[in-house]
Every structure is written in C-alpha cells, then in structure tokens.
Short mmCIF file of C-alpha atoms and ligand atoms in Angstrom, two decimals:
data_model
loop_
_atom_site.label_atom_id
_atom_site.label_comp_id
_atom_site.label_asym_id
_atom_site.label_seq_id
_atom_site.Cartn_x
_atom_site.Cartn_y
_atom_site.Cartn_z
CA MET A 147 -0.09 -0.06 -0.02
CA ILE A 148 2.84 2.39 0.82
CA ASN A 149 4.72 3.48 -2.26
CA PRO A 150 8.51 3.34 -1.34
CA ASP A 151 9.36 5.89 -4.09
CA HIS A 152 7.02 8.35 -2.39
CA ILE A 153 8.56 7.93 1.02
CA GLU A 154 12.04 8.19 -0.53
CA ARG A 155 11.11 11.39 -2.34
CA ALA A 156 9.65 12.89 0.81
CA VAL A 157 12.78 11.96 2.80
CA GLU A 158 15.15 13.40 0.09
CA LEU A 159 13.23 16.69 -0.02
CA LEU A 160 13.25 16.95 3.82
CA ARG A 161 17.02 16.47 3.85
CA ARG A 162 17.38 19.17 1.45
CA GLY A 163 15.38 21.69 3.32
CA GLY A 164 12.03 21.05 1.75
CA VAL A 165 8.57 21.29 3.16
CA VAL A 166 6.36 18.16 2.83
CA ALA A 167 2.67 17.68 3.83
CA LEU A 168 2.23 14.17 5.42
CA PRO A 169 -0.69 12.13 6.79
CA THR A 170 -0.95 11.45 10.51
CA GLU A 171 -3.73 9.59 12.32
CA THR A 172 -4.96 13.02 13.62
CA VAL A 173 -4.74 15.61 10.87
CA TYR A 174 -2.22 16.11 7.98
CA GLY A 175 0.95 17.84 9.02
CA LEU A 176 3.23 20.46 7.31
CA ALA A 177 6.69 18.94 7.91
CA ALA A 178 10.15 20.34 7.89
CA ASN A 179 13.35 18.90 9.28
CA ALA A 180 13.11 20.20 12.96
CA GLU A 181 16.91 21.00 12.95
CA ASP A 182 16.89 22.97 9.63
CA GLU A 183 16.09 26.50 10.82
CA LEU A 184 15.24 27.90 7.25
CA ALA A 185 13.00 25.08 6.51
CA VAL A 186 11.21 25.69 10.01
CA ARG A 187 10.78 29.29 9.07
CA ARG A 188 9.25 28.32 5.71
CA VAL A 189 6.61 26.43 7.51
CA PHE A 190 5.57 29.40 9.65
CA ALA A 191 5.62 31.55 6.48
CA ILE A 192 3.43 29.16 4.47
CA LYS A 193 0.90 28.81 7.38
CA GLY A 194 0.99 32.59 8.05
CA ARG A 195 1.64 31.64 11.74
CA PRO A 196 3.23 34.06 14.23
CA ALA A 197 6.78 32.88 15.00
CA THR A 198 5.96 32.89 18.80
CA HIS A 199 3.58 29.93 18.27
CA PRO A 200 5.76 26.80 18.90
CA LEU A 201 5.54 23.56 16.69
CA ILE A 202 5.12 19.96 17.59
CA VAL A 203 8.33 17.93 16.92
CA HIS A 204 7.45 14.36 15.64
CA ILE A 205 9.91 11.84 16.34
CA PRO A 206 10.26 7.98 15.30
CA GLY A 207 9.84 6.42 18.57
CA VAL A 208 10.13 6.74 22.39
CA GLU A 209 13.81 5.83 22.25
CA HIS A 210 14.47 9.35 20.60
CA LEU A 211 12.79 11.12 23.63
CA SER A 212 15.85 11.80 25.59
CA SER A 213 17.73 13.50 22.65
CA TRP A 214 14.97 16.12 22.59
CA ALA A 215 13.93 16.37 26.23
CA ARG A 216 16.45 16.82 29.03
CA GLU A 217 14.30 15.53 31.73
CA VAL A 218 12.04 12.62 31.02
CA PRO A 219 9.88 12.08 34.14
CA GLU A 220 8.44 8.69 34.99
CA THR A 221 5.05 10.05 34.00
CA ALA A 222 6.28 10.78 30.41
CA LEU A 223 7.53 7.20 29.95
CA ARG A 224 4.22 5.77 31.24
CA LEU A 225 2.11 7.86 28.90
CA ALA A 226 4.49 7.21 25.96
CA SER A 227 4.52 3.57 26.40
CA ALA A 228 0.72 3.45 26.82
CA PHE A 229 -0.26 5.65 23.89
CA TRP A 230 2.80 6.00 21.30
CA PRO A 231 2.59 5.94 18.54
CA GLY A 232 -0.67 7.75 18.94
CA PRO A 233 -2.67 11.04 19.34
CA LEU A 234 -0.72 12.29 22.33
CA THR A 235 1.87 15.31 22.56
CA LEU A 236 3.95 15.66 25.49
CA VAL A 237 5.53 19.00 26.63
CA LEU A 238 8.91 18.51 28.43
CA PRO A 239 12.01 20.70 29.18
CA ARG A 240 14.11 20.72 25.94
CA THR A 241 17.60 19.87 25.00
CA PRO A 242 19.56 22.20 22.60
CA ARG A 243 18.34 19.90 19.79
CA ALA A 244 15.08 21.69 20.05
CA THR A 245 16.01 25.13 18.82
CA ASP A 246 14.34 28.48 19.32
CA ALA A 247 12.84 28.38 15.81
CA VAL A 248 10.79 25.32 16.78
CA THR A 249 9.95 26.23 20.34
CA GLY A 250 9.41 29.97 19.88
CA GLY A 251 12.30 30.47 22.39
CA GLN A 252 10.62 28.60 25.19
CA ASP A 253 12.60 26.30 27.41
CA THR A 254 10.09 23.31 26.63
CA VAL A 255 9.41 21.17 23.54
CA ALA A 256 6.28 19.45 22.46
CA LEU A 257 6.99 15.84 21.14
CA ARG A 258 4.90 13.14 19.73
CA VAL A 259 5.19 9.90 17.83
CA PRO A 260 2.39 9.80 15.13
CA ASN A 261 0.59 6.67 14.39
CA HIS A 262 0.53 6.50 10.62
CA PRO A 263 2.53 4.16 8.56
CA MET A 264 3.64 6.74 6.07
CA ALA A 265 4.68 9.39 8.75
CA LEU A 266 6.52 6.68 10.73
CA ALA A 267 8.30 5.36 7.47
CA VAL A 268 9.38 8.97 6.68
CA LEU A 269 10.62 9.46 10.30
CA GLN A 270 12.49 6.25 10.44
CA LYS A 271 14.14 6.82 7.30
CA LEU A 272 15.12 10.37 8.22
CA GLY A 273 16.13 9.39 11.68
CA GLY A 274 15.50 12.84 12.99
CA GLY A 275 12.58 15.07 14.14
CA LEU A 276 10.06 16.69 11.97
CA ALA A 277 8.44 20.04 13.06
CA ALA A 278 4.94 19.76 11.81
CA PRO A 279 1.90 21.94 12.60
CA SER A 280 -1.37 20.95 10.87
CA ALA A 281 -1.14 21.70 7.20
CA ASN A 282 -3.70 24.63 6.87
CA ARG A 283 -3.40 28.27 6.91
CA PHE A 284 -3.43 29.82 10.39
CA GLY A 285 -6.75 29.87 12.09
CA ARG A 286 -8.49 27.66 9.49
CA VAL A 287 -9.88 24.21 9.62
CA SER A 288 -7.28 21.48 9.84
CA PRO A 289 -6.89 19.16 6.70
CA THR A 290 -7.94 15.40 7.14
CA THR A 291 -7.24 14.36 3.55
CA ALA A 292 -4.61 15.07 0.95
CA GLU A 293 -7.04 16.80 -1.15
CA HIS A 294 -7.77 19.32 1.58
CA VAL A 295 -4.11 20.10 1.83
CA ALA A 296 -3.69 20.57 -1.92
CA ARG A 297 -6.71 22.84 -1.91
CA ASP A 298 -5.42 24.91 0.96
CA LEU A 299 -1.64 25.15 0.27
CA GLY A 300 -1.43 24.39 -3.45
CA SER A 301 2.11 24.78 -4.79
CA ASP A 302 3.49 26.38 -1.58
CA VAL A 303 4.36 22.90 -0.42
CA ASP A 304 6.93 20.88 -2.16
CA PHE A 305 5.28 17.49 -1.90
CA VAL A 306 2.00 15.96 -0.56
CA LEU A 307 2.07 12.42 0.66
CA ASP A 308 -1.35 10.91 0.28
CA GLY A 309 -2.13 8.51 3.05
CA GLY A 310 -5.89 8.54 2.82
CA PRO A 311 -8.44 10.12 5.26
CA CYS A 312 -7.12 10.57 8.96
CA THR A 313 -8.72 7.92 11.25
CA VAL A 314 -8.85 10.11 14.46
CA GLY A 315 -9.69 13.49 12.70
CA VAL A 316 -8.89 15.98 15.48
CA GLU A 317 -5.40 17.18 16.59
CA SER A 318 -3.45 15.37 19.33
CA THR A 319 -4.08 15.73 23.06
CA ILE A 320 -1.21 18.05 24.46
CA VAL A 321 -0.12 17.06 27.86
CA ASP A 322 2.19 19.44 29.83
CA LEU A 323 4.80 17.45 31.94
CA SER A 324 7.17 20.18 32.20
CA SER A 325 6.10 21.29 35.73
CA GLU A 326 4.95 19.58 38.98
CA GLU A 327 1.46 19.38 38.07
CA PRO A 328 0.37 17.58 34.79
CA ALA A 329 -2.16 19.45 32.74
CA ILE A 330 -4.01 19.21 29.46
CA LEU A 331 -3.10 22.19 27.23
CA ARG A 332 -5.27 21.06 24.46
CA PRO A 333 -8.06 18.26 24.54
CA GLY A 334 -7.63 16.08 21.38
CA GLY A 335 -7.62 12.67 19.91
CA LEU A 336 -6.83 10.90 23.01
CA ALA A 337 -9.54 11.13 25.70
CA ALA A 338 -8.62 12.97 29.01
CA GLU A 339 -9.97 9.80 30.86
CA GLU A 340 -7.29 7.71 29.24
CA VAL A 341 -4.49 10.12 30.47
CA GLU A 342 -5.88 10.02 33.89
CA ARG A 343 -6.30 6.36 34.03
CA VAL A 344 -2.65 5.83 33.24
CA LEU A 345 -1.33 8.54 35.52
CA GLY A 346 -3.76 7.41 38.25
CA ARG A 347 -4.78 10.97 39.07
CA PRO A 348 -7.07 13.77 37.80
CA VAL A 349 -5.42 15.81 35.06
CA PRO A 350 -6.84 19.39 34.74
CA VAL A 351 -7.47 21.04 31.35
CA ARG A 352 -5.49 24.37 31.41
CA THR A 353 -5.91 26.11 28.20
CA THR A 354 -4.86 29.49 29.34
CA SER A 355 -1.24 28.90 29.82
CA LYS A 356 1.50 31.55 29.58
CA VAL A 357 2.77 29.56 26.53
CA ARG A 358 1.46 30.63 23.19
CA VAL A 359 -0.74 27.60 22.18
CA SER A 360 -2.49 28.69 18.99
CA GLY A 361 -5.13 26.09 19.36
CA SER A 362 -6.07 27.97 22.53
CA LEU A 363 -6.98 31.22 20.82
CA ALA A 364 -10.63 31.95 21.27
CA SER A 365 -11.22 31.87 17.36
CA HIS A 366 -9.38 29.08 15.69
CA TYR A 367 -10.25 25.89 13.52
CA ALA A 368 -12.88 28.21 11.86
CA PRO A 369 -14.65 27.57 8.61
CA ARG A 370 -15.68 30.66 6.44
CA ALA A 371 -19.30 30.26 7.49
CA GLY A 372 -20.29 31.44 10.80
CA VAL A 373 -21.09 28.65 13.40
CA VAL A 374 -23.73 28.79 16.03
CA LEU A 375 -23.81 26.16 18.83
CA ALA A 376 -26.94 24.30 19.77
CA GLU A 377 -28.17 21.46 21.96
CA PRO A 378 -29.83 19.00 19.49
CA ARG A 379 -33.35 19.87 20.87
CA GLU A 380 -32.84 23.54 20.02
CA ALA A 381 -31.38 23.07 16.58
CA LEU A 382 -34.67 23.54 14.70
CA ALA A 383 -35.51 26.65 16.54
CA ARG A 384 -32.13 28.28 15.70
CA VAL A 385 -32.33 27.38 12.08
CA GLN A 386 -35.67 29.03 11.85
CA GLU A 387 -34.50 32.16 13.64
CA LEU A 388 -31.44 32.44 11.35
CA ARG A 389 -33.44 31.81 8.14
CA GLY A 390 -35.76 34.53 9.30
CA GLN A 391 -32.76 36.85 9.04
CA GLY A 392 -32.35 35.79 5.37
CA LEU A 393 -29.37 33.71 5.93
CA ARG A 394 -28.39 30.39 4.15
CA VAL A 395 -28.24 27.87 6.94
CA GLY A 396 -26.95 24.44 7.29
CA VAL A 397 -27.02 21.95 10.15
CA LEU A 398 -24.25 19.95 11.43
CA GLY A 399 -25.60 17.11 13.43
CA PRO A 400 -26.60 13.57 13.90
CA ALA A 401 -28.69 11.79 11.12
CA SER A 402 -31.34 11.05 13.99
CA LEU A 403 -32.07 14.76 14.42
CA SER A 404 -35.43 15.40 12.70
CA LEU A 405 -35.43 18.51 10.48
CA PRO A 406 -37.56 19.72 7.46
CA THR A 407 -36.08 18.12 4.35
CA ASP A 408 -35.26 21.52 2.81
CA VAL A 409 -32.70 22.15 5.50
CA PRO A 410 -29.27 21.20 4.23
CA ARG A 411 -27.59 18.89 6.66
CA PHE A 412 -24.01 17.66 7.22
CA ASP A 413 -24.16 14.33 9.10
CA VAL A 414 -21.94 14.07 12.06
CA PRO A 415 -22.20 10.63 13.91
CA GLU A 416 -23.73 10.67 17.49
CA ASP A 417 -20.66 8.73 18.90
CA PRO A 418 -17.98 11.22 19.81
CA ALA A 419 -15.23 9.27 18.19
CA GLY A 420 -17.25 9.11 14.98
CA ALA A 421 -17.90 12.78 15.25
CA ALA A 422 -14.29 13.64 15.63
CA ARG A 423 -13.31 11.57 12.53
CA VAL A 424 -15.67 13.69 10.27
CA LEU A 425 -15.91 17.01 11.87
CA TYR A 426 -13.39 19.06 9.80
CA ALA A 427 -14.39 17.43 6.41
CA ARG A 428 -18.10 18.37 7.16
CA LEU A 429 -17.12 21.89 7.98
CA ARG A 430 -15.33 22.20 4.79
CA GLU A 431 -18.27 20.61 2.65
CA ALA A 432 -20.55 23.26 4.25
CA ASP A 433 -18.22 25.93 3.19
CA ALA A 434 -17.98 24.57 -0.33
CA GLN A 435 -21.75 24.87 -0.61
CA GLY A 436 -21.62 28.37 0.38
CA HIS A 437 -23.61 28.45 3.60
CA ASP A 438 -23.77 31.60 5.63
CA VAL A 439 -24.11 29.95 8.98
CA LEU A 440 -23.89 26.41 10.33
CA VAL A 441 -26.05 25.41 13.43
CA ALA A 442 -23.73 22.81 15.02
CA CYS A 443 -25.03 20.23 17.53
CA LEU A 444 -22.81 19.50 20.45
CA PRO A 445 -21.90 15.85 21.16
CA ALA A 446 -21.97 14.54 24.74
CA ALA A 447 -19.04 15.98 26.88
CA SER A 448 -17.07 12.73 27.44
CA GLY A 449 -14.31 10.90 25.68
CA LEU A 450 -13.50 12.59 22.27
CA GLY A 451 -16.64 14.64 22.60
CA ILE A 452 -14.56 16.96 24.73
CA ALA A 453 -12.28 17.75 21.80
CA VAL A 454 -15.22 18.09 19.31
CA ARG A 455 -17.00 20.57 21.64
CA ASP A 456 -13.55 22.47 22.05
CA ARG A 457 -13.16 22.84 18.29
CA LEU A 458 -16.72 23.76 17.58
CA ALA A 459 -16.58 26.38 20.39
CA ARG A 460 -13.50 27.93 18.69
CA ALA A 461 -15.23 27.73 15.29
CA ALA A 462 -18.06 29.55 16.79
CA ALA A 463 -16.05 32.26 18.76
CA PRO A 464 -16.11 35.97 17.47
CA ARG A 465 -13.78 36.60 14.76
CA GLU A 466 -11.55 39.68 14.08
O1 LIG B 584 -2.34 16.16 15.99
C1 LIG B 584 -1.36 17.05 15.95
O2 LIG B 584 -0.87 17.48 17.00
C2 LIG B 584 -1.09 17.68 14.62
C3 LIG B 584 -0.45 16.68 13.80
C4 LIG B 584 0.11 17.37 12.47
O3 LIG B 584 0.61 16.01 14.55
N1 LIG B 584 -0.33 18.97 14.74
C5 LIG B 584 -0.80 20.03 15.26
O4 LIG B 584 0.15 21.00 15.25
O5 LIG B 584 -1.96 20.21 15.64
P1 LIG B 584 -0.17 22.55 15.44
O6 LIG B 584 0.96 23.33 15.26
O7 LIG B 584 -1.53 22.99 14.68
O8 LIG B 584 -0.50 22.74 16.92
C6 LIG B 584 0.50 22.49 17.86
C7 LIG B 584 0.18 22.93 19.07
C8 LIG B 584 0.16 24.42 19.17
O9 LIG B 584 -1.16 24.88 19.88
C9 LIG B 584 1.22 24.96 19.91
O10 LIG B 584 1.19 26.13 20.56
C10 LIG B 584 1.45 23.83 20.93
O11 LIG B 584 1.21 22.68 20.24
N2 LIG B 584 2.83 23.63 21.33
C11 LIG B 584 4.01 23.38 20.73
N3 LIG B 584 4.99 23.57 21.51
C12 LIG B 584 4.65 23.80 22.76
C13 LIG B 584 5.15 24.01 23.91
N4 LIG B 584 6.63 23.97 24.14
N5 LIG B 584 4.62 24.31 25.12
C14 LIG B 584 3.09 24.31 24.96
N6 LIG B 584 2.53 24.20 23.73
C15 LIG B 584 3.26 23.89 22.69
MG1 LIG B 585 -3.29 23.66 13.79
#
C-alpha cells in the first residue's frame, strides 16, 4: 500500500530543506526537518503563523525522547509506552536539539510519535525530528485528506504524501509534563479519561497557559461560514431564527435529528469518536456549498466529545 518511491522522495526533499505535507492519524501535518532553521521558518511563512507559536516535533519512537527532552519524568515514560505511536503530545524541558525556531524561544518542547505508517516510514528513514503543525493556513480548519491540503496550500508545499483520510480526525491531546502538576493544554484525539487512567490521578485542562498555544486562541479551527452552537433539541428553532434573518443555514448534526427536508444537513455521527473523525471534512463541505451559518449540534461531553466541543466552540467564537 505504501509506495516506497514516495517515501524516498519525501525524505530526500526534507533532507534538502523542503517542506512536505504528510498524513498522521489526527490531521495532515506540514513537515520540515526540525533541525533546519530555514525550513522551519518556511513552515511558519506558508501557514501565516506567528513565530511565537511553537511547533510540535514528531519523532520516530520513544527511544528518541531523551535526545529532545533533557528531563524525562516517569509520567512521560508511562504515557508514551501506553499511547505512542498515537494522538498524544508531551511537553517537556528541551535539549539544545530543540531550537528556538521550533519552540518559539521557550525552554520546553512538544513531542509526539504519530500513528500513521507513512509518517513513521518517513521519520524512521530520516532518523531525526519533523516539526509539523497542521497543514492549513493559520486559524482555519485542519486538513484530514490530501485533497484538503492541496486545496489549501497548493504549490506552496513541495510535496504532498497521500495517506488517505485521517482515522482520528482532530489534533493530538497535548499534556504538559514540564512542571509539577500535569495538565492538558489542548483536548484532542486521546480522551482525557485515558490520560488520567494511566497517571492514576485527575489531570486538569489548562488552556490558558502563559505559553502561546495557537489552538487555544478563542477563534481558531474556523470555517468561512459562521458557526452557532446548539443542543440537539434547540437546533430547529435556531435554524428558523437564522433563516428569518435571510441567511443560508446548514445543520451539522446526527442523522437522528429530525429537520424539515429543505434544511441542508451535514451528518456527524452521534458517537464522539465518529464525530471527531468527520468534523473537519463536514465543515469544509458546508463551506464549499456556500452556507452563511452552520448550526452545530454539540456531542456529549465525554471521551473525544470534549475535543469536538472544544473545536466547535472555537469555530463559533467571535472573529476579528
Ligand atoms: O495532531 C497534531 O498535534 C497535529 C499533527 C500534524 O501532528 N499537529 C498540530 O500542530 O496540531 P499545530 O502546530 O497546529 O498545534 C501544535 C500545538 C500548538 O497549539 C502549539 O502552540 C502547541 O502545540 N505547542 C507546541 N510547543 C509547545 C510548548 N513547548 N509548550 C506548549 N505548547 C506547545
Ligand atoms: Mg493547527
């Protein structure tokens, strides 16, 4: 299934300072060799992302952890062995290998081992780290297919590795282990309950950190259409209200929701993991059809439902 020529080409480009979009299980990443400062700067430029917002460094395996993190607490090893490769990012004190260009000058670095055969093949062959934010323009919806990447970034990226649709569909869960108290900086593709089970303690969500976490800006992950949040039982009333204002309205929600047949709808499964998998693709479909507003039904607030609710809330936040 994996074309070795494509892997070879991606690695070659990355070694020469290129920028390559590659699939992970969460979303597609825009990757550069983390130790090549010029290539990393190009990633920021392509995304239009402020240089103070640090990037995640993707590594081939847990055995690489200590070359990027100067302190590896026992909690990090426990989480890494339970969930890597997988949708978990660990923030740890950095070694000099993690440069200012990647960390935004902070003393910590965000690290993860992605769970996608193509990303792993590239990382193993390269043998280093890949700085890779999501492969979208800053503030917009993250890409979950190679087609999304091509449509967003076009010829700005040197090569797009097509690994099919992402299986998780929302970004990794970021856990800060750089201070005494572990904390979740961004809810994501690994449920908080899972992190707490392995650490054997509650892990609070702390999205207002002093560190610049772009996913924590109020407005982020946003489609062009406006987004209005609704509990499923209020969805119809919201639609009627917005239509009354002359707006083109679509609904993002479960197929079980009963709506008049003339209301365009974008099905999002009821189960939170299913909702996470299709969320970004549905937001893009709604934009492609030119809706002014989407009424988005919130999934239950447990498991991956927390991440889906977080992304929808940011999509619904006031924009500049
Ligand atoms: O699933 C993912 O994490 C995807 C795929 C491509 O791996 N990547 C991703 O990257 O979502 P990005 O750049 O869109 O989000 C990375 C997040 C940002 O919010 C950034 O601020 C935070 O990680 N981050 C990076 N380094 C950090 C650090 N040292 N301390 C705290 N947060 C950090
Ligand atoms: Mg992003």
